[in-house]
PDB file of C-alpha atoms in Angstrom:
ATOM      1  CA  UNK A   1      -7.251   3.055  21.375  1.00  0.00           C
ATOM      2  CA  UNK A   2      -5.427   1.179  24.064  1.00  0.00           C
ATOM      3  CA  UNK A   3      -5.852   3.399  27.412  1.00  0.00           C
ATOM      4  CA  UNK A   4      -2.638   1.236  28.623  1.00  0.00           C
ATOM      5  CA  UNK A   5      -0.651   2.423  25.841  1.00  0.00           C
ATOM      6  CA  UNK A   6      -2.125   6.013  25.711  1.00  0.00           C
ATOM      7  CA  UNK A   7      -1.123   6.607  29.341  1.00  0.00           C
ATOM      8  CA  UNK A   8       2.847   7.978  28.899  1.00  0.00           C
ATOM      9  CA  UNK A   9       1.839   9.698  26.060  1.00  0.00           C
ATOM     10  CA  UNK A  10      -0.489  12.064  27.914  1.00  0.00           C
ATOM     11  CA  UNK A  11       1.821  12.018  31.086  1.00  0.00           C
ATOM     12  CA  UNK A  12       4.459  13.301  28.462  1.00  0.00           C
ATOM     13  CA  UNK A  13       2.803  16.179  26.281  1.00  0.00           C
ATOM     14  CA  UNK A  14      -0.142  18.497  26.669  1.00  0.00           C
ATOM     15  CA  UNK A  15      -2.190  17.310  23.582  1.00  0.00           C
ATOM     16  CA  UNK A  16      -5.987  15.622  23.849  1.00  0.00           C
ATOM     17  CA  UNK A  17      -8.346  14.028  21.969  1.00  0.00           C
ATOM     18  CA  UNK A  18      -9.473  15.216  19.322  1.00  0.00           C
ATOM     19  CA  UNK A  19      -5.664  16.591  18.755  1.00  0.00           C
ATOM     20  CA  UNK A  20      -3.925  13.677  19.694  1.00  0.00           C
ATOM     21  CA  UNK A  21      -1.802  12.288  16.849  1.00  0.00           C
ATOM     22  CA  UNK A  22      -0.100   9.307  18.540  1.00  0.00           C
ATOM     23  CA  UNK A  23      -1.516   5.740  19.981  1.00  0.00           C
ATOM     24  CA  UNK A  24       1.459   4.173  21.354  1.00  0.00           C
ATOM     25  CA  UNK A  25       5.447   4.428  21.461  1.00  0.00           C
ATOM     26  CA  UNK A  26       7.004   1.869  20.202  1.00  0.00           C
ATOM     27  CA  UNK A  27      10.530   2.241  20.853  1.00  0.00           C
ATOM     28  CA  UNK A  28      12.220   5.433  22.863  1.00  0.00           C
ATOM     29  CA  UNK A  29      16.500   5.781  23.133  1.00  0.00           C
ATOM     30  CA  UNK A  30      18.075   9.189  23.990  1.00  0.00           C
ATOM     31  CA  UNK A  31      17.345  11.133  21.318  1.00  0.00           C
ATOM     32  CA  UNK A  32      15.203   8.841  19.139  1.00  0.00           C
ATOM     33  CA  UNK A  33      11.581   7.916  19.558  1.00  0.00           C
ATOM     34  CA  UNK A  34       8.933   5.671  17.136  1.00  0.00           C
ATOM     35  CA  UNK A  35       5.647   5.943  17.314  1.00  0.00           C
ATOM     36  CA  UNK A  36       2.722   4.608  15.884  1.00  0.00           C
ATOM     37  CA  UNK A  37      -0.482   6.083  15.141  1.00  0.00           C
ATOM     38  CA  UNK A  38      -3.714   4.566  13.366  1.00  0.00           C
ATOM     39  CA  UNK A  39      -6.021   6.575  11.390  1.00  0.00           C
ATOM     40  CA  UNK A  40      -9.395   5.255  12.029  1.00  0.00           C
ATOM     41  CA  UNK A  41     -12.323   5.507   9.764  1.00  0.00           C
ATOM     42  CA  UNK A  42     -14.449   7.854  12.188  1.00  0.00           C
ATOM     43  CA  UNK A  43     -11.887  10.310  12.811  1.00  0.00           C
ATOM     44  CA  UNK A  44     -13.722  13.872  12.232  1.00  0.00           C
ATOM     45  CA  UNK A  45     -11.491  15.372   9.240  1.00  0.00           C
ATOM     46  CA  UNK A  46     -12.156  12.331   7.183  1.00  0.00           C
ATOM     47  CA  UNK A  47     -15.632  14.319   6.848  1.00  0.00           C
ATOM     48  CA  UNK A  48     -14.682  16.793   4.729  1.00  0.00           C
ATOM     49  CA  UNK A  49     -10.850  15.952   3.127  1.00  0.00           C
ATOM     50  CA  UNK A  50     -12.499  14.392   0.797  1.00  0.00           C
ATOM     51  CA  UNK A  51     -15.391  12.637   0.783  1.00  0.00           C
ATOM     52  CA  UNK A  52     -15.618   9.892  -1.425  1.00  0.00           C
ATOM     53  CA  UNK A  53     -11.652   9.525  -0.877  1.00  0.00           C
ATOM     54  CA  UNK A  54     -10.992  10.323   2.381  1.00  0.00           C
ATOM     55  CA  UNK A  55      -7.219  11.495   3.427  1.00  0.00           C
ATOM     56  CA  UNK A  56      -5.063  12.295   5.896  1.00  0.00           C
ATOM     57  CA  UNK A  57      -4.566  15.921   5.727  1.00  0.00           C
ATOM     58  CA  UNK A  58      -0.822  16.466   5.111  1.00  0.00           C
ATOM     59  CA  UNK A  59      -0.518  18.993   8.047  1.00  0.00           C
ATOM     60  CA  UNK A  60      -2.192  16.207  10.506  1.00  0.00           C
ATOM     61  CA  UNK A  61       0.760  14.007   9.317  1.00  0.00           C
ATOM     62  CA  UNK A  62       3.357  17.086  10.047  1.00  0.00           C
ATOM     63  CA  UNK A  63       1.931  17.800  13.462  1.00  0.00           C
ATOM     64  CA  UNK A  64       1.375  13.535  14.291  1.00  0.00           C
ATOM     65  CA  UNK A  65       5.679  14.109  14.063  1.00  0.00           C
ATOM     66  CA  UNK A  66       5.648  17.140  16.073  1.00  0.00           C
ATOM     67  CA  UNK A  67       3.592  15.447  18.673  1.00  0.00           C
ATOM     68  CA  UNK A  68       6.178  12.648  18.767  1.00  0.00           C
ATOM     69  CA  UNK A  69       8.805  15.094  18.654  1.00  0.00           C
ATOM     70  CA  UNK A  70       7.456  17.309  21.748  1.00  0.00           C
ATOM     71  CA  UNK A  71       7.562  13.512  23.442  1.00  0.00           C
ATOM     72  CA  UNK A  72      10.871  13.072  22.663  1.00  0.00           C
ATOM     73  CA  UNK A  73      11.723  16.386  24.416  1.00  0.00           C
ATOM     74  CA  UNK A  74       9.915  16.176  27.259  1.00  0.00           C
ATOM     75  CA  UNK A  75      11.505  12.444  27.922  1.00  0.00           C
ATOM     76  CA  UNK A  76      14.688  14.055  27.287  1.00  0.00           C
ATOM     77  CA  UNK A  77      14.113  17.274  29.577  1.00  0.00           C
ATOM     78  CA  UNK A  78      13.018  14.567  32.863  1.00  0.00           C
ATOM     79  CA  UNK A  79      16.501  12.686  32.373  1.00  0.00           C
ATOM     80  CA  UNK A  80      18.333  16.205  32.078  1.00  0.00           C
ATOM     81  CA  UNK A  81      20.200  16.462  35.364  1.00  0.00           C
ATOM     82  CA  UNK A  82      20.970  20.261  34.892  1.00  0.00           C
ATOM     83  CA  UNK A  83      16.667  20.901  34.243  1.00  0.00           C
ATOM     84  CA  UNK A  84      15.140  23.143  36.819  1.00  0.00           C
ATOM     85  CA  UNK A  85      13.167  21.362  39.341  1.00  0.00           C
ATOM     86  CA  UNK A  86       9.620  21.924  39.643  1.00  0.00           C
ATOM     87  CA  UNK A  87      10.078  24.107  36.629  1.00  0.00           C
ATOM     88  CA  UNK A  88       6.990  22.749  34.198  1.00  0.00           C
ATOM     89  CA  UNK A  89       8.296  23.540  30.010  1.00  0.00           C
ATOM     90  CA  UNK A  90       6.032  23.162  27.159  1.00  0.00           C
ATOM     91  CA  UNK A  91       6.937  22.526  23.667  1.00  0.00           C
ATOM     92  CA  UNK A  92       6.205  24.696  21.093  1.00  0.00           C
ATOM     93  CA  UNK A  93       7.382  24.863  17.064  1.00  0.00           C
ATOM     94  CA  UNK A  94       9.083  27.366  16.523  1.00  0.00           C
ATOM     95  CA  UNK A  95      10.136  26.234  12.468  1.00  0.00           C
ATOM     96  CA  UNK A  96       9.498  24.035   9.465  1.00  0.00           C
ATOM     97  CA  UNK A  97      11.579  23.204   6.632  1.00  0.00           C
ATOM     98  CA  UNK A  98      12.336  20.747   4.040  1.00  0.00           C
ATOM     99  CA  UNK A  99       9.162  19.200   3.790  1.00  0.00           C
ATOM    100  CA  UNK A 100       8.560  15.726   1.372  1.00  0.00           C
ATOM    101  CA  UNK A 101       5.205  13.753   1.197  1.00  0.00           C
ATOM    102  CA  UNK A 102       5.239  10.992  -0.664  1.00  0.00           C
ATOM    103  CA  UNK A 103       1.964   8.716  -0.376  1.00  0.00           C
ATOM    104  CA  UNK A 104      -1.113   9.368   0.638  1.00  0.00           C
ATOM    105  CA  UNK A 105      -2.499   7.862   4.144  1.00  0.00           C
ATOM    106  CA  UNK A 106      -6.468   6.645   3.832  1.00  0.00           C
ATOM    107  CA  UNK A 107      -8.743   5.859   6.925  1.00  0.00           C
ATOM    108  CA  UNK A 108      -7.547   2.609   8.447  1.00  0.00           C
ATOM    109  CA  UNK A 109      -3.589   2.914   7.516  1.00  0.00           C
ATOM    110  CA  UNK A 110      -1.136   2.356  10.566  1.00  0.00           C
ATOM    111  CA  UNK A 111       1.703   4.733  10.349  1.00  0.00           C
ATOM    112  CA  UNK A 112       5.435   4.532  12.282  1.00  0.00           C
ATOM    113  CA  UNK A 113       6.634   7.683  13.475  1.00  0.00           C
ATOM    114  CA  UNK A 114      10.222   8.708  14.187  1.00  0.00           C
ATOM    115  CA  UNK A 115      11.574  11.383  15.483  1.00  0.00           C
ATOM    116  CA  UNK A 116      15.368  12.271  16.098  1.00  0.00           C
ATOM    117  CA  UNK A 117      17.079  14.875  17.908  1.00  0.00           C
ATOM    118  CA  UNK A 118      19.457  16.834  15.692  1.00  0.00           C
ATOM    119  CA  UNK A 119      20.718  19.480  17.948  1.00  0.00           C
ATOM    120  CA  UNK A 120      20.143  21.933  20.417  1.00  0.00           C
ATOM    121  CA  UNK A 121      21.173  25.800  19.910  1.00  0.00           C
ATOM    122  CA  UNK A 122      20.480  28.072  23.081  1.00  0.00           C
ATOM    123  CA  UNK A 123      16.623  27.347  23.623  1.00  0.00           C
ATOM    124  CA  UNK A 124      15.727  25.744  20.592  1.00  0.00           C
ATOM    125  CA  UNK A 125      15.504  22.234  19.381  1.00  0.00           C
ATOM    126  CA  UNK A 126      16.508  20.498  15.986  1.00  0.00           C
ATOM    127  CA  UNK A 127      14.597  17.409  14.988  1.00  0.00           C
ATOM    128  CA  UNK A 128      13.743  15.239  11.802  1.00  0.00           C
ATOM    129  CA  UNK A 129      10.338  13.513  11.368  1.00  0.00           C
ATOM    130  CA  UNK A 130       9.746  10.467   9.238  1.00  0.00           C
ATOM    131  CA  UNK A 131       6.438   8.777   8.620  1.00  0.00           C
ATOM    132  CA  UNK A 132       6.208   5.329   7.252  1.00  0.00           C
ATOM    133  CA  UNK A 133       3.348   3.175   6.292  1.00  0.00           C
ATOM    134  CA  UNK A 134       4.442  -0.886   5.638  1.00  0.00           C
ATOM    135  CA  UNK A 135       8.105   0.262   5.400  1.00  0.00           C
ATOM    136  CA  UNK A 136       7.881   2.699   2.986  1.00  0.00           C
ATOM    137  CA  UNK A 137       8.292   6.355   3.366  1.00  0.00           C
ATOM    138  CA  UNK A 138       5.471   8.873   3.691  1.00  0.00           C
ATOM    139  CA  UNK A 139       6.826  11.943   4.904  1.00  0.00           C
ATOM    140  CA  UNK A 140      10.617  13.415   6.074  1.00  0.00           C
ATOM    141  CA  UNK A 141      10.856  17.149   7.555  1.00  0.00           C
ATOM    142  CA  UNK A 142      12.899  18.945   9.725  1.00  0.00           C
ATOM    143  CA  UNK A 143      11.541  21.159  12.223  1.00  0.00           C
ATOM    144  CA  UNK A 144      12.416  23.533  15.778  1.00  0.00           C
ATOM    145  CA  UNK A 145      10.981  23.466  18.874  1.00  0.00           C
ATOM    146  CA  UNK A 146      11.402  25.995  21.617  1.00  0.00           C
ATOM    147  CA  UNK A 147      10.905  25.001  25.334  1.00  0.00           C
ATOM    148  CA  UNK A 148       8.681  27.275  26.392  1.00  0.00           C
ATOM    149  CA  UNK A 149       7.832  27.955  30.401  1.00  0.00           C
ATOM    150  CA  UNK A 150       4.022  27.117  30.818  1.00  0.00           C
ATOM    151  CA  UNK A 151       2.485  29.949  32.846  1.00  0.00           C
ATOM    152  CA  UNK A 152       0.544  29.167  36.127  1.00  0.00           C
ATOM    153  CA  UNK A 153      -2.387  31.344  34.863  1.00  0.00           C
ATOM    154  CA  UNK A 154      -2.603  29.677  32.214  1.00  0.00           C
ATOM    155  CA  UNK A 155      -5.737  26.854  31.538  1.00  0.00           C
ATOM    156  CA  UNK A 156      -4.672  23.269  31.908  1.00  0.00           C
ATOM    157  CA  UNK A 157      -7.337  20.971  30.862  1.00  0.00           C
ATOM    158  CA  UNK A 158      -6.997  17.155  31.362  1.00  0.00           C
TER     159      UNK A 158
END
């Protein structure tokens, strides 16, 4: 993993190793972002889905978008001139809909990662997700994301 690369993703969303779904961005315009994330062979839930044939869980694929997507928000929320100052917001998903796999991802597949900004109804954000491996599609969804306030109190870990 290229620590260059890795750098604005953690400046831009509170995930970690071993949770973090992305490697680099590729390409960000207001309200579009690409990604692109690759599934190494030692990555602990290869262990047990499935040995033998090893795969990327189809929820790790869904929530590799939603990481992108929480990126995409918090890039758009630092170039919002009406955002609160000093006010720190979190992403959180609030919905998930419309779900389509459509190949399979194995240990050492690179997959692109876009994410699009649909709308935005009081608090909560409207995205789609699309996964591709060699230009073909792996995955499409739509899901919601709520800005939530992150609470002082609250653990931060780094």
């Amino acid at each position: 993993m290229n620590e260059t690369a890795l750098q604005p993703i953690l400046d831009g969303i509170p995930h970690r190793p071993p949770f973090l779904f992305l490697d680099e961005i590729v390409e960000y315009e207001s309200g579009r972002i690409l990604c692109r994330k690759t599934f190494r062979e030692d990555e602990p839930f290869f262990q047990g889905h499935y040995p033998g044939f090893p795969l990327v869980p189809g929820v790790l694929l869904c929530e590799s978008a939603m990481q992108a997507g929480a990126l995409l928000l918090s890039k758009m929320a630092r170039e919002d001139e009406n955002a609160e100052a000093g006010v720190e917001k979190m992403p959180v998903v609030a919905k998930m809909g419309e779900v389509r796999f459509k190949q399979m991802i194995r240990p050492g597949d690179t997959v692109q990662i876009e994410v699009k900004f649909k709308e935005k109804m009081t608090s909560v954000y409207f995205l789609h997700g699309k996964i591709t491996l060699a230009g073909k599609t792996v995955l499409q969804f739509e899901f919601a994301c709520s800005m939530s306030e992150r609470n002082e109190s609250e653990p931060r870990t780094q």
